[in-house]
mmCIF file with all atom_site columns, C-alpha atoms in Angstrom:
data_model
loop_
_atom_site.group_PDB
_atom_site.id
_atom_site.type_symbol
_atom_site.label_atom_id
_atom_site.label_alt_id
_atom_site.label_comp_id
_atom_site.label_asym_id
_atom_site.label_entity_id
_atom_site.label_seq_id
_atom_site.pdbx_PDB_ins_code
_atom_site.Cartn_x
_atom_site.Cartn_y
_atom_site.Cartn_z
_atom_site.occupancy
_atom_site.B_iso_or_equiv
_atom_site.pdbx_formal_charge
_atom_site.auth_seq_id
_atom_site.auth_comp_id
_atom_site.auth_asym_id
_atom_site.auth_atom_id
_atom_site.pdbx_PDB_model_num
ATOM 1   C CA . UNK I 1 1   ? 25.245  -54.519 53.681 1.00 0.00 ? 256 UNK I CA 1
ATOM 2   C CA . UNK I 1 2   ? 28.204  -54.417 56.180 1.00 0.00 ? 257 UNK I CA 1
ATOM 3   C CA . UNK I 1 3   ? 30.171  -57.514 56.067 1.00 0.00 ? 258 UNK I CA 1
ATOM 4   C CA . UNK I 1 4   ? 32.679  -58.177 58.862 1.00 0.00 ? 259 UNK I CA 1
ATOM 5   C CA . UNK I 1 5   ? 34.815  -61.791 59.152 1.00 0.00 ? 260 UNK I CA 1
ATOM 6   C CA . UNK I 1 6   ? 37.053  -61.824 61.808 1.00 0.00 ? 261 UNK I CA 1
ATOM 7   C CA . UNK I 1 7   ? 39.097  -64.847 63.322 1.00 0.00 ? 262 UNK I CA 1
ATOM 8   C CA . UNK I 1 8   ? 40.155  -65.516 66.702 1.00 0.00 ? 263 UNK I CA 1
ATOM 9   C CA . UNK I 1 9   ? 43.536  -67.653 66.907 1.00 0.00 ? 264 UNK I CA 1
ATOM 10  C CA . UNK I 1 10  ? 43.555  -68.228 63.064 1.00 0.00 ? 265 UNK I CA 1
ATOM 11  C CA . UNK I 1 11  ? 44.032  -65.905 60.687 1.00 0.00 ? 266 UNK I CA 1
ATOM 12  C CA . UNK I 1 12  ? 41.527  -65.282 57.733 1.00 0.00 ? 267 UNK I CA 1
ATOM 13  C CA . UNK I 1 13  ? 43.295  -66.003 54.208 1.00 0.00 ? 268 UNK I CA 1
ATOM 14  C CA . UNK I 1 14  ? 42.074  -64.411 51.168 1.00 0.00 ? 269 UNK I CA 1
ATOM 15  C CA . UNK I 1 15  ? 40.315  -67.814 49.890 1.00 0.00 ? 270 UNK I CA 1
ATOM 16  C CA . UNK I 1 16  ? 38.616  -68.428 53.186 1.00 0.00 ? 271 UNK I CA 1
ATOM 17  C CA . UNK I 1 17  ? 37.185  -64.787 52.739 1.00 0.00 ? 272 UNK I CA 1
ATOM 18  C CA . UNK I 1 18  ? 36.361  -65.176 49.773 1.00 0.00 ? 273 UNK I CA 1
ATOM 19  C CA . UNK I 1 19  ? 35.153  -68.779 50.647 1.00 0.00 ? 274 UNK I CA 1
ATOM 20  C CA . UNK I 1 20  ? 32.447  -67.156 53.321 1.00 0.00 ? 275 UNK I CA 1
ATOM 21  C CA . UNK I 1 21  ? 31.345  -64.197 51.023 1.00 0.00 ? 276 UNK I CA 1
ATOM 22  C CA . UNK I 1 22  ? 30.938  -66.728 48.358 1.00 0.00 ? 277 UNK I CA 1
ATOM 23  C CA . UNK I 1 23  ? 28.183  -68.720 50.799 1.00 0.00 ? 278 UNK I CA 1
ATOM 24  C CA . UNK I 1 24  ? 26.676  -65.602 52.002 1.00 0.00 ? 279 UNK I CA 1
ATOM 25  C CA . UNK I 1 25  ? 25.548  -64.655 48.532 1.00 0.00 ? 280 UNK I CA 1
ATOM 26  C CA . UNK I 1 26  ? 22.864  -66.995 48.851 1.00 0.00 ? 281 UNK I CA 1
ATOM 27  C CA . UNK I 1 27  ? 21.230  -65.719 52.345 1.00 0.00 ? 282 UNK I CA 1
ATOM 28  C CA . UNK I 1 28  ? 21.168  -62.048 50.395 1.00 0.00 ? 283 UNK I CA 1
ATOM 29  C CA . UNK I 1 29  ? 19.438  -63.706 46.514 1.00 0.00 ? 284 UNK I CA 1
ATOM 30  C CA . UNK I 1 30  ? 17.056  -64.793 48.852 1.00 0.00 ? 285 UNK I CA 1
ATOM 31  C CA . UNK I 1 31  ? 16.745  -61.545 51.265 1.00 0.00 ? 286 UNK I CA 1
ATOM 32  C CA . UNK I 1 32  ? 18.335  -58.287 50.448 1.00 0.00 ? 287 UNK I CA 1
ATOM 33  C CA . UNK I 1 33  ? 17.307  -56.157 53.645 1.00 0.00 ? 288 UNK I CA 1
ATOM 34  C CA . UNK I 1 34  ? 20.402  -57.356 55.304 1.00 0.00 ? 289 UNK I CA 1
ATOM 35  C CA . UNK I 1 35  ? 21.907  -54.389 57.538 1.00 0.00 ? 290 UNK I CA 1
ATOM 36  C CA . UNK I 1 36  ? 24.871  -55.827 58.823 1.00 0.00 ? 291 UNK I CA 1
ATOM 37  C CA . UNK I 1 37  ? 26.731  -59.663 59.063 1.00 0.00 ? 292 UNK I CA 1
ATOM 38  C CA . UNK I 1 38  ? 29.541  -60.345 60.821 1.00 0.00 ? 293 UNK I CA 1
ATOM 39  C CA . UNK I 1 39  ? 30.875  -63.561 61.101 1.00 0.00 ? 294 UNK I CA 1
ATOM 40  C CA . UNK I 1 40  ? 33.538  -65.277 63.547 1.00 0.00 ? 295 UNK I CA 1
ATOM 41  C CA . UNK I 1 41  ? 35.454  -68.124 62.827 1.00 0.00 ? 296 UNK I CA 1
ATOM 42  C CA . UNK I 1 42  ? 37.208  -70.014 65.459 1.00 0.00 ? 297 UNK I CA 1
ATOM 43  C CA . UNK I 1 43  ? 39.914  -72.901 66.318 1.00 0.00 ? 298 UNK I CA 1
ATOM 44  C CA . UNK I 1 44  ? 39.335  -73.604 69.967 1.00 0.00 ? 299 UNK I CA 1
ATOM 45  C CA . UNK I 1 45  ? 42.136  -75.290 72.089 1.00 0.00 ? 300 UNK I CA 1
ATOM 46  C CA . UNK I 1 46  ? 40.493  -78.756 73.551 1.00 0.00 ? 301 UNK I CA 1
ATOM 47  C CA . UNK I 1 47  ? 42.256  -81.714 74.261 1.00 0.00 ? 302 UNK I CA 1
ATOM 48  C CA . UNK I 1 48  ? 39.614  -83.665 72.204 1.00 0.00 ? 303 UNK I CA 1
ATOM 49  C CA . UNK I 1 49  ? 40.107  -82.759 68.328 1.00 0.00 ? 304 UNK I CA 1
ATOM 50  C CA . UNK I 1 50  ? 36.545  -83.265 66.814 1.00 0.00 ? 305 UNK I CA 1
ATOM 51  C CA . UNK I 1 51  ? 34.717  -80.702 66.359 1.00 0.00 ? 306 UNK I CA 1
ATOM 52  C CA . UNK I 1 52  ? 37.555  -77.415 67.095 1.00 0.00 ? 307 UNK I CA 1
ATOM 53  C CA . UNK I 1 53  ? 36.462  -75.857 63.818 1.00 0.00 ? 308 UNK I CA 1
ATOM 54  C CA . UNK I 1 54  ? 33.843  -73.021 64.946 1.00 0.00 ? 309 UNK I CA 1
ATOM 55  C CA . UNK I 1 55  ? 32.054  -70.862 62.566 1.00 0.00 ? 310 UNK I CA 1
ATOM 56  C CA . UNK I 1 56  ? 29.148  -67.865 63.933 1.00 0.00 ? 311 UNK I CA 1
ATOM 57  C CA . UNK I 1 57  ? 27.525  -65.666 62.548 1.00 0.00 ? 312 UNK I CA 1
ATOM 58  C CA . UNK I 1 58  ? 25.144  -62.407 63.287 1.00 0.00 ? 313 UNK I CA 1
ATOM 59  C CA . UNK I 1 59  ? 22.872  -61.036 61.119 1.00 0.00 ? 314 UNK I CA 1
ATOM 60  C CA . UNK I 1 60  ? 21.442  -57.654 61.704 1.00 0.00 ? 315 UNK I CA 1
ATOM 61  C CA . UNK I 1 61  ? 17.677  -57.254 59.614 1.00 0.00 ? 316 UNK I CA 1
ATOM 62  C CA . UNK I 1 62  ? 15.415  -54.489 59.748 1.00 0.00 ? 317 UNK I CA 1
ATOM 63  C CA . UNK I 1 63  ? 13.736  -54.756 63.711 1.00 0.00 ? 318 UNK I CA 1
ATOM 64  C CA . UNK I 1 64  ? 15.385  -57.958 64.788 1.00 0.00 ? 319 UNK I CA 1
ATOM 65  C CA . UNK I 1 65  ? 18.865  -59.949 65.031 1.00 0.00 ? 320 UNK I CA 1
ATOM 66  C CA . UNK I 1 66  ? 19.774  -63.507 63.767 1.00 0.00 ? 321 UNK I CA 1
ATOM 67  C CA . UNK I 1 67  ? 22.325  -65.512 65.231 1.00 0.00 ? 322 UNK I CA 1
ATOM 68  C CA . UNK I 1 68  ? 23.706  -69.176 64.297 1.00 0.00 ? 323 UNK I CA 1
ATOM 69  C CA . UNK I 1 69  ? 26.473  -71.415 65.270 1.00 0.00 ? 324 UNK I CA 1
ATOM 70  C CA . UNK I 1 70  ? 28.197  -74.536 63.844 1.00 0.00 ? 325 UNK I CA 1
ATOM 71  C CA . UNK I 1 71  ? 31.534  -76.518 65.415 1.00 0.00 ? 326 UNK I CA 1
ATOM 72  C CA . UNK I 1 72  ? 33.044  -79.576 62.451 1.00 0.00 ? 327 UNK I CA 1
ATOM 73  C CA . UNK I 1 73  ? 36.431  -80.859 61.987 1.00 0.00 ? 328 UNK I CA 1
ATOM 74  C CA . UNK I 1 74  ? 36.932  -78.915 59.020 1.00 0.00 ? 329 UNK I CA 1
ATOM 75  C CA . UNK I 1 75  ? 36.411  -74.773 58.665 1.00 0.00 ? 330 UNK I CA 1
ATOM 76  C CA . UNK I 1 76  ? 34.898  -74.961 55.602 1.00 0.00 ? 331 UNK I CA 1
ATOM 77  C CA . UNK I 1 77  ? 32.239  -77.803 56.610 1.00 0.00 ? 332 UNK I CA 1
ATOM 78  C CA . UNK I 1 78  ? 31.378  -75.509 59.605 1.00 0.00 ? 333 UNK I CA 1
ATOM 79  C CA . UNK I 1 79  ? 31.015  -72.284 57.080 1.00 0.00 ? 334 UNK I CA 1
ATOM 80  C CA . UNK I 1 80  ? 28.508  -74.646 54.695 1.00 0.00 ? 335 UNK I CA 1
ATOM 81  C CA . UNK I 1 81  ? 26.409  -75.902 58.303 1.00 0.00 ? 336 UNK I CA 1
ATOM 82  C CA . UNK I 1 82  ? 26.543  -72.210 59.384 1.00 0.00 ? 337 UNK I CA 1
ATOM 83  C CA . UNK I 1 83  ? 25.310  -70.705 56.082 1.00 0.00 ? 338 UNK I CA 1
ATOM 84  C CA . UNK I 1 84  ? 22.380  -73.122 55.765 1.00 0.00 ? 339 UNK I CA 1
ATOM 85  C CA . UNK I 1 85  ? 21.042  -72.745 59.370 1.00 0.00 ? 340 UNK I CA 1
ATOM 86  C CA . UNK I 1 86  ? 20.945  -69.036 58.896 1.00 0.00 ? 341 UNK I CA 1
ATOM 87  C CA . UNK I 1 87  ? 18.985  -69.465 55.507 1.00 0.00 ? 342 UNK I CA 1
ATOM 88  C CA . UNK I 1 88  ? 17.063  -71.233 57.421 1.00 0.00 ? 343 UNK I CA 1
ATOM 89  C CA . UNK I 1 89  ? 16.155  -68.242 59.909 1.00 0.00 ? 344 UNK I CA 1
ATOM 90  C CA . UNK I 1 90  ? 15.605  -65.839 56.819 1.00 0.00 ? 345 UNK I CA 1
ATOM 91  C CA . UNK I 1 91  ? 13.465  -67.746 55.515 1.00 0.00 ? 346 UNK I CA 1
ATOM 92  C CA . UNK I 1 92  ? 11.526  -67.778 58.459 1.00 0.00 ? 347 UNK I CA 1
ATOM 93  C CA . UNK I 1 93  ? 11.634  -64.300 58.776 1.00 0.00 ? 348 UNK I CA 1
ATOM 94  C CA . UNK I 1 94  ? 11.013  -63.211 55.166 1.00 0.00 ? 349 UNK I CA 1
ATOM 95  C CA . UNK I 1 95  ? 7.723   -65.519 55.651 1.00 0.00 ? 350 UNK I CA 1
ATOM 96  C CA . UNK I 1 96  ? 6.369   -63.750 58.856 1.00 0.00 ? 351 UNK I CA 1
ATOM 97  C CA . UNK I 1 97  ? 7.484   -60.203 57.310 1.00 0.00 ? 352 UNK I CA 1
ATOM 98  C CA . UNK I 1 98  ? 5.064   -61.408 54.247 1.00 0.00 ? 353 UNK I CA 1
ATOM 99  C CA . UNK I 1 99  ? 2.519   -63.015 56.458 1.00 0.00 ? 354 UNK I CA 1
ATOM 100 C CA . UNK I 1 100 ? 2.191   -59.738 58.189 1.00 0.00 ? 355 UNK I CA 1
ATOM 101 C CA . UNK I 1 101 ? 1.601   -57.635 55.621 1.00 0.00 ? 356 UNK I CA 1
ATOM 102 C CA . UNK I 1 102 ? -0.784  -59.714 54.390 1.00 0.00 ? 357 UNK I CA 1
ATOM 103 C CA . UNK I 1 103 ? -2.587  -60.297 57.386 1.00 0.00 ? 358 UNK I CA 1
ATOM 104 C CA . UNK I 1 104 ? -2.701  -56.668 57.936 1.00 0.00 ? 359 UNK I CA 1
ATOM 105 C CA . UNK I 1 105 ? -4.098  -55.433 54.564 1.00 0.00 ? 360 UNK I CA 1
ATOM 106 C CA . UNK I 1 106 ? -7.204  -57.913 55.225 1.00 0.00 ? 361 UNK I CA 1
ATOM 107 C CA . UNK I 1 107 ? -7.760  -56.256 58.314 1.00 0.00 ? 362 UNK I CA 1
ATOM 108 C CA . UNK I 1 108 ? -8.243  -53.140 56.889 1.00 0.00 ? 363 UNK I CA 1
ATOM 109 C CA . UNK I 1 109 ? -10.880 -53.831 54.605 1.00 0.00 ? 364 UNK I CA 1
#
């Protein structure tokens, strides 16, 4: 797996990388075909200060591409919103890549 975390106008620390690699663990115990993540975090400039904190993320898997996005106050609340909508999405995927098989094997016989 190819992880990339990038920032645009903040610079990524050690503990925030570490932070997001820490929460990304789960999405792989659960699926390892993961090809390639890359995540962006953000701090946008509005005039308004809730919700400048902006955390996406792309997942490459094997014959498709998951994407999710989360704004907070805080970085790291963003990171934990982002992390569970894109278990979420594997989930959903790891079930129809089951499903599938499944549903194909009965056909054969």
């Amino acid at each position: 797996m190819n992880l990339t975390i990038s920032g645009h106008h903040l610079e990524v620390t050690p503990a925030l990388r570490s932070y997001v690699t820490g929460k990304l663990d789960r999405i792989t115990r659960h699926f390892d075909q993961l090809v390639d993540v890359k995540v962006l975090l953000t701090v946008e400039n509005q005039t308004e200060k809730d919700k400048r904190q902006r955390a996406e993320c792309r997942i490459g898997v094997k014959g498709n591409d998951l994407f999710a996005e989360s704004s907070h106050q805080d970085l790291y609340a963003a990171v934990d919103d982002l992390v569970d909508k894109l278990d979420r999405q594997v989930g959903k995927h790891k079930e129809k890549l089951q499903s599938h098989a499944r549903a194909a094997a009965k056909h054969v016989m």
